[in-house]
Coordinates of C-alpha atoms and ligand atoms in Angstrom, one line a residue:
X238 CA 116.4 75.0 97.6
X239 CA 117.5 77.3 100.4
X240 CA 114.6 79.7 101.2
X241 CA 115.3 83.3 100.7
X242 CA 114.6 86.1 103.2
X243 CA 114.7 89.8 102.8
X244 CA 114.5 92.6 105.4
X245 CA 115.4 96.3 105.7
X246 CA 116.0 98.8 108.4
X247 CA 116.0 102.6 108.3
X248 CA 119.1 104.7 109.0
X249 CA 117.2 107.2 111.1
X250 CA 119.3 107.2 114.2
X251 CA 123.0 107.4 115.2
X252 CA 122.8 104.0 116.7
X253 CA 120.6 100.9 116.8
X254 CA 119.2 100.3 120.2
X255 CA 118.9 97.0 122.2
X256 CA 115.3 96.7 121.1
X257 CA 116.3 96.7 117.4
X258 CA 119.1 94.3 118.3
X259 CA 117.2 91.7 120.4
X260 CA 113.9 92.2 118.5
X261 CA 115.1 91.9 114.9
X262 CA 118.8 92.0 114.3
X263 CA 119.8 88.8 116.2
X264 CA 117.3 87.1 113.9
X265 CA 119.0 88.5 110.9
X266 CA 122.2 87.1 112.1
X267 CA 120.9 83.6 112.9
X268 CA 118.9 83.3 109.7
X269 CA 122.1 83.4 107.8
X270 CA 122.7 79.8 108.8
X271 CA 119.4 78.5 107.2
X272 CA 118.5 81.0 104.6
X273 CA 119.8 83.0 101.6
X274 CA 119.6 86.5 103.1
X275 CA 119.2 89.9 101.6
X276 CA 119.4 92.8 104.1
X277 CA 119.4 96.5 103.3
X278 CA 119.5 100.0 104.7
X279 CA 116.3 101.7 103.8
X280 CA 117.6 105.2 103.1
X281 CA 114.9 105.9 100.6
X282 CA 112.3 105.3 103.3
X283 CA 114.2 107.6 105.6
X284 CA 113.6 110.6 103.4
X285 CA 109.8 110.3 103.8
X286 CA 110.5 112.7 106.6
X287 CA 113.0 115.5 106.4
X288 CA 116.6 114.4 106.8
X289 CA 119.8 116.4 107.1
X290 CA 121.9 115.2 104.1
X291 CA 125.3 114.9 105.8
X292 CA 123.6 113.2 108.8
X293 CA 121.7 110.8 106.5
X294 CA 124.9 109.8 104.7
X295 CA 126.8 109.3 108.1
X296 CA 123.9 107.3 109.5
X297 CA 123.7 105.0 106.5
X298 CA 127.4 104.2 106.8
X299 CA 127.0 103.7 110.6
X300 CA 124.0 101.5 110.1
X301 CA 125.9 99.4 107.6
X302 CA 128.9 99.2 110.0
X303 CA 126.7 98.2 112.8
X304 CA 125.1 95.4 110.9
X305 CA 128.6 94.0 110.1
X306 CA 129.7 94.4 113.7
X307 CA 126.6 92.4 114.8
X308 CA 127.6 89.5 112.6
X309 CA 125.6 90.1 109.4
X310 CA 128.3 88.7 107.2
X311 CA 128.8 89.9 103.6
X312 CA 130.3 86.5 102.8
X313 CA 127.0 84.8 103.7
X314 CA 124.4 87.5 102.9
X315 CA 123.8 90.3 100.5
X316 CA 123.9 93.5 102.4
X317 CA 123.2 96.7 100.5
X318 CA 121.9 100.3 100.6
X319 CA 118.5 100.7 99.0
X320 CA 119.3 103.9 97.0
X321 CA 122.2 102.2 95.4
X322 CA 119.9 99.8 93.6
X323 CA 117.8 102.0 91.2
X324 CA 115.4 99.2 90.5
X325 CA 113.6 99.9 93.8
X326 CA 112.5 103.3 92.5
X327 CA 111.7 101.9 89.0
X328 CA 109.5 99.1 90.3
X329 CA 107.8 101.3 92.9
X330 CA 106.4 103.4 90.1
X331 CA 104.7 100.4 88.5
X332 CA 103.3 99.3 91.9
X333 CA 102.0 102.8 92.6
X334 CA 99.9 102.5 89.5
X335 CA 98.4 99.3 90.9
X336 CA 97.6 100.8 94.3
X337 CA 94.3 102.4 95.0
X338 CA 94.4 105.8 96.7
X339 CA 91.9 104.5 99.3
X340 CA 94.1 101.5 99.9
X341 CA 97.1 103.6 100.6
X342 CA 95.1 105.9 102.8
X343 CA 94.1 103.1 105.0
X344 CA 97.6 102.2 106.2
X345 CA 97.6 102.8 109.9
X346 CA 101.3 103.7 110.1
X347 CA 100.7 106.5 107.6
X348 CA 97.8 107.8 109.5
X349 CA 99.8 107.7 112.8
X350 CA 102.8 109.4 111.3
X351 CA 100.8 112.0 109.4
X352 CA 98.8 112.8 112.5
X353 CA 102.0 113.3 114.5
X354 CA 103.5 115.8 112.1
X355 CA 100.2 117.6 111.4
X356 CA 98.3 116.0 108.5
X357 CA 99.0 118.7 106.0
X358 CA 102.8 118.6 106.4
X359 CA 102.9 114.9 105.5
X360 CA 104.6 114.2 102.2
X361 CA 103.2 112.0 99.3
X362 CA 106.3 109.9 100.0
X363 CA 105.0 109.1 103.5
X364 CA 101.7 108.0 101.9
X365 CA 103.5 105.8 99.3
X366 CA 106.0 104.5 101.8
X367 CA 104.3 101.0 101.9
X368 CA 104.4 100.8 98.1
X369 CA 108.1 101.4 98.1
X370 CA 108.3 98.7 100.8
X371 CA 106.3 96.3 98.5
X372 CA 108.8 97.1 95.7
X373 CA 111.7 96.3 98.0
X374 CA 110.2 92.9 98.8
X375 CA 108.8 91.8 95.4
X376 CA 111.9 92.7 93.5
X377 CA 113.8 89.8 95.2
X378 CA 111.1 87.2 95.3
X379 CA 111.8 86.2 98.9
X380 CA 109.9 83.3 100.6
X381 CA 109.7 85.2 103.9
X382 CA 110.1 88.7 105.2
X383 CA 111.1 88.9 108.8
X384 CA 109.5 92.0 110.3
X385 CA 107.9 93.2 113.5
X386 CA 104.2 93.1 114.2
X387 CA 104.0 96.8 113.3
X388 CA 104.8 95.9 109.7
X389 CA 102.0 93.4 109.2
X390 CA 99.7 95.7 107.3
X391 CA 102.5 96.6 104.9
X392 CA 103.2 93.0 104.2
X393 CA 99.5 92.4 103.5
X394 CA 99.6 95.2 101.0
X395 CA 102.7 93.7 99.4
X396 CA 100.9 90.4 99.1
X397 CA 97.8 92.1 97.6
X398 CA 99.9 93.9 95.1
X399 CA 101.7 90.8 94.0
X400 CA 98.5 88.9 93.6
X401 CA 97.0 91.8 91.7
X402 CA 100.0 92.1 89.4
X403 CA 100.0 88.4 88.7
X404 CA 96.2 88.4 88.0
X405 CA 96.5 91.3 85.6
X406 CA 99.7 90.4 83.7
X407 CA 100.3 86.7 84.4
X408 CA 102.3 84.8 86.9
X409 CA 105.4 87.0 87.6
X410 CA 105.8 87.9 91.3
X411 CA 106.2 85.6 94.3
X412 CA 103.6 86.2 97.0
X413 CA 105.8 86.4 100.2
X414 CA 105.0 85.1 103.6
X415 CA 105.3 87.5 106.5
X416 CA 107.5 86.1 109.2
X417 CA 106.4 88.2 112.1
X418 CA 109.1 88.1 114.8
X419 CA 107.8 87.2 118.1
X420 CA 110.0 84.4 119.3
X421 CA 112.8 86.9 120.1
X422 CA 112.4 89.4 122.8
X423 CA 110.2 92.4 122.7
X424 CA 112.2 95.0 124.6
X425 CA 110.3 97.7 126.5
X426 CA 111.2 101.3 127.4
X427 CA 113.3 101.3 130.6
X428 CA 111.4 104.4 131.9
X429 CA 107.9 103.2 130.8
X430 CA 108.0 99.4 130.6
X431 CA 104.5 99.3 129.1
X432 CA 105.7 101.0 125.9
X433 CA 108.1 99.5 123.3
X434 CA 111.6 100.7 123.5
X435 CA 112.0 103.5 121.0
X436 CA 114.5 106.2 120.1
X437 CA 111.8 108.8 120.5
X438 CA 112.1 108.3 124.3
X439 CA 115.9 108.5 124.8
X440 CA 116.0 108.1 128.6
X441 CA 114.4 104.7 128.4
X442 CA 116.3 103.6 125.3
X443 CA 119.7 101.9 125.4
X444 CA 121.6 102.5 122.2
X445 CA 124.3 100.1 121.3
X446 CA 126.7 103.0 120.6
X447 CA 125.9 105.0 123.7
X448 CA 128.9 105.6 125.9
X449 CA 129.3 102.8 128.4
X450 CA 128.7 105.2 131.2
X451 CA 125.4 106.4 129.8
X452 CA 124.3 102.8 129.2
X453 CA 125.1 101.8 132.8
X454 CA 123.2 104.9 134.1
X455 CA 120.2 104.2 131.9
X456 CA 119.9 100.6 133.1
X457 CA 120.5 101.5 136.7
X458 CA 117.7 104.1 136.5
X459 CA 115.2 101.7 135.0
X460 CA 111.7 101.9 136.5
X461 CA 110.7 98.9 138.5
X462 CA 107.9 98.7 141.1
X463 CA 107.4 99.0 144.8
X464 CA 107.5 95.3 145.5
X465 CA 110.9 93.7 146.2
X466 CA 110.6 90.2 144.7
X467 CA 112.3 89.4 141.4
X468 CA 109.8 87.5 139.3
X469 CA 108.6 87.5 135.8
X470 CA 105.1 89.0 135.5
X471 CA 104.7 91.3 132.5
X472 CA 101.3 92.6 133.7
X473 CA 102.2 93.4 137.3
X474 CA 105.9 93.7 137.1
X475 CA 106.6 95.1 133.6
X476 CA 109.9 96.8 134.6
X477 CA 111.5 93.8 136.3
X478 CA 110.2 91.5 133.6
X479 CA 111.8 93.7 130.9
X480 CA 115.2 93.6 132.8
X481 CA 114.9 89.8 133.0
X482 CA 114.1 89.6 129.3
X483 CA 117.2 91.7 128.4
X484 CA 119.4 89.6 130.7
X485 CA 118.1 86.4 129.3
X486 CA 118.6 87.5 125.7
X487 CA 122.2 88.6 126.3
X488 CA 123.2 85.7 128.4
X489 CA 121.3 82.9 126.7
X490 CA 120.0 81.8 130.2
X491 CA 116.3 81.1 130.3
X492 CA 114.2 83.5 132.4
X493 CA 113.0 80.9 135.0
X494 CA 116.6 80.0 135.7
X495 CA 117.5 83.7 136.1
X496 CA 114.5 84.1 138.5
X497 CA 115.8 81.2 140.6
X498 CA 119.3 82.6 140.7
X499 CA 117.9 86.0 141.9
X500 CA 115.8 84.5 144.7
X501 CA 116.2 86.6 147.8
X502 CA 118.2 89.3 146.0
X503 CA 117.3 92.9 145.3
X504 CA 116.4 94.9 142.3
X505 CA 119.7 96.7 142.5
X506 CA 121.5 93.4 142.0
X507 CA 119.4 92.6 139.0
X508 CA 120.1 96.0 137.4
X509 CA 123.8 95.6 138.1
X510 CA 123.9 92.3 136.4
X511 CA 121.9 93.6 133.4
X512 CA 124.3 96.6 133.1
X513 CA 127.4 94.4 133.3
X514 CA 126.0 92.0 130.7
X515 CA 125.0 94.7 128.2
X516 CA 128.3 96.5 128.6
X517 CA 130.2 93.2 128.0
X518 CA 128.4 93.0 124.7
X519 CA 128.6 96.7 123.8
X520 CA 132.3 97.3 124.4
X521 CA 133.7 95.0 121.7
X522 CA 130.8 95.8 119.4
X523 CA 131.6 99.5 119.6
X524 CA 135.3 98.9 119.0
X525 CA 134.4 96.9 115.9
X526 CA 132.1 99.6 114.6
X527 CA 134.7 102.3 115.1
X528 CA 137.3 100.2 113.4
X529 CA 134.9 99.7 110.4
X530 CA 134.1 103.4 110.3
X531 CA 137.8 104.2 110.3
X532 CA 138.2 102.6 106.9
X533 CA 135.6 104.3 104.7
X534 CA 137.1 102.9 101.5
X535 CA 136.6 99.4 102.7
X536 CA 133.1 100.1 103.9
X537 CA 132.1 101.7 100.6
X538 CA 133.6 98.8 98.7
X539 CA 131.5 96.4 100.7
X540 CA 128.4 98.5 100.0
X541 CA 129.2 98.5 96.3
X542 CA 129.6 94.7 96.3
X543 CA 126.3 94.2 98.0
X544 CA 124.5 96.6 95.7
X545 CA 126.0 94.8 92.6
X546 CA 124.7 91.5 93.9
X547 CA 121.3 92.9 94.8
X548 CA 121.0 94.6 91.4
X549 CA 121.5 91.3 89.6
X550 CA 118.4 89.9 91.1
X551 CA 116.4 93.2 91.0
X552 CA 117.2 94.0 87.4
X553 CA 115.9 90.6 86.3
X554 CA 112.6 91.3 88.0
X555 CA 112.3 94.7 86.5
X556 CA 112.9 93.3 83.0
X557 CA 110.2 90.8 83.6
X558 CA 107.8 93.4 84.9
X559 CA 108.5 95.9 82.2
X560 CA 108.0 93.2 79.5
X561 CA 104.7 92.1 81.1
X562 CA 103.2 95.6 81.3
X563 CA 104.0 96.4 77.7
X564 CA 107.0 98.8 78.0
X565 CA 108.9 98.7 74.8
X566 CA 112.2 97.5 76.2
Ligands
LIG768 N1 109.3 99.7 107.0 C1 110.3 98.9 107.7 C2 110.5 99.3 109.1 O1 110.3 100.5 109.4 C3 111.6 99.0 107.0 C4 111.6 98.4 105.6 C5 111.6 99.0 104.4 C6 111.4 97.0 105.3 N2 111.5 98.2 103.4 C7 111.4 96.9 103.9 C8 111.3 95.8 106.1 C9 111.2 95.7 103.2 C10 111.2 94.6 105.4 C11 111.1 94.6 104.0 O2 110.8 98.5 110.0

């Protein structure tokens, strides 16, 4: 049987950035050839911190359109919006009742996010975020969940909850394997190449929907080093290495070959080529996104289709779960 994968992404920015693209989303696209794939926009996770309603709705549509424009294909995969499948919230309640308060409190991402916002302003939703994530996953009984390293702890909680549920109520849930993405590129901040690219540091973050001019400027202002030689050395030359990684990912040319081709050339040449390559990708991508956004009815109908397909699987799990725990359904 074709193995099933599931993954989600939050609609918390106006655009995905090249770190999202090269770190995770290219994987989403390629896994369609070998797996049965379920991908969703995690709008319920987004509201763990305050969101403007109109902006959230727009970003959800934009995220969905971007996935399609990147090649996530509704004919091959089930693509949906989390809040449109009510089973996520239903199942989450059950899993909340199986999660220890101490267990939830130990999640490092919660601790980080709560500390950032001032601990007392953190919502209960931020605390239970990983339980919702566990529900997202266990509803669909995937074999693997492709996520970044930062999600490892949430995956472990998911596995623990599945094992606990099965132990208490009998074999019901599939214990998923994490599928930590490291083969693909880890893209660093252009202004601080020792930190991961993130929307919280806009100057060093290239968004797929940034205007082409802005993208070019960001790449040309990337921080390098005081040396002149173009070589791949993450420790001593993190900026140059990051540019090589980006170029390699978008051209498909291996890094050593790129290094050879840049022998004797200057950092400016490398930046120029990175910019040209990223723009070559971004321009048709943006046109496709705008085209999709121009036909809301079609986009909403694709969302509804995805939600219907997802619901079929999710509802069966909830029925199973409700029966096992003794709800009088
Ligand atoms: N927490 C994930 C992130 O921020 C997003 C997410 C929510 C997710 N639910 C999921 C990822 C289920 C994989 C599976 O990246």
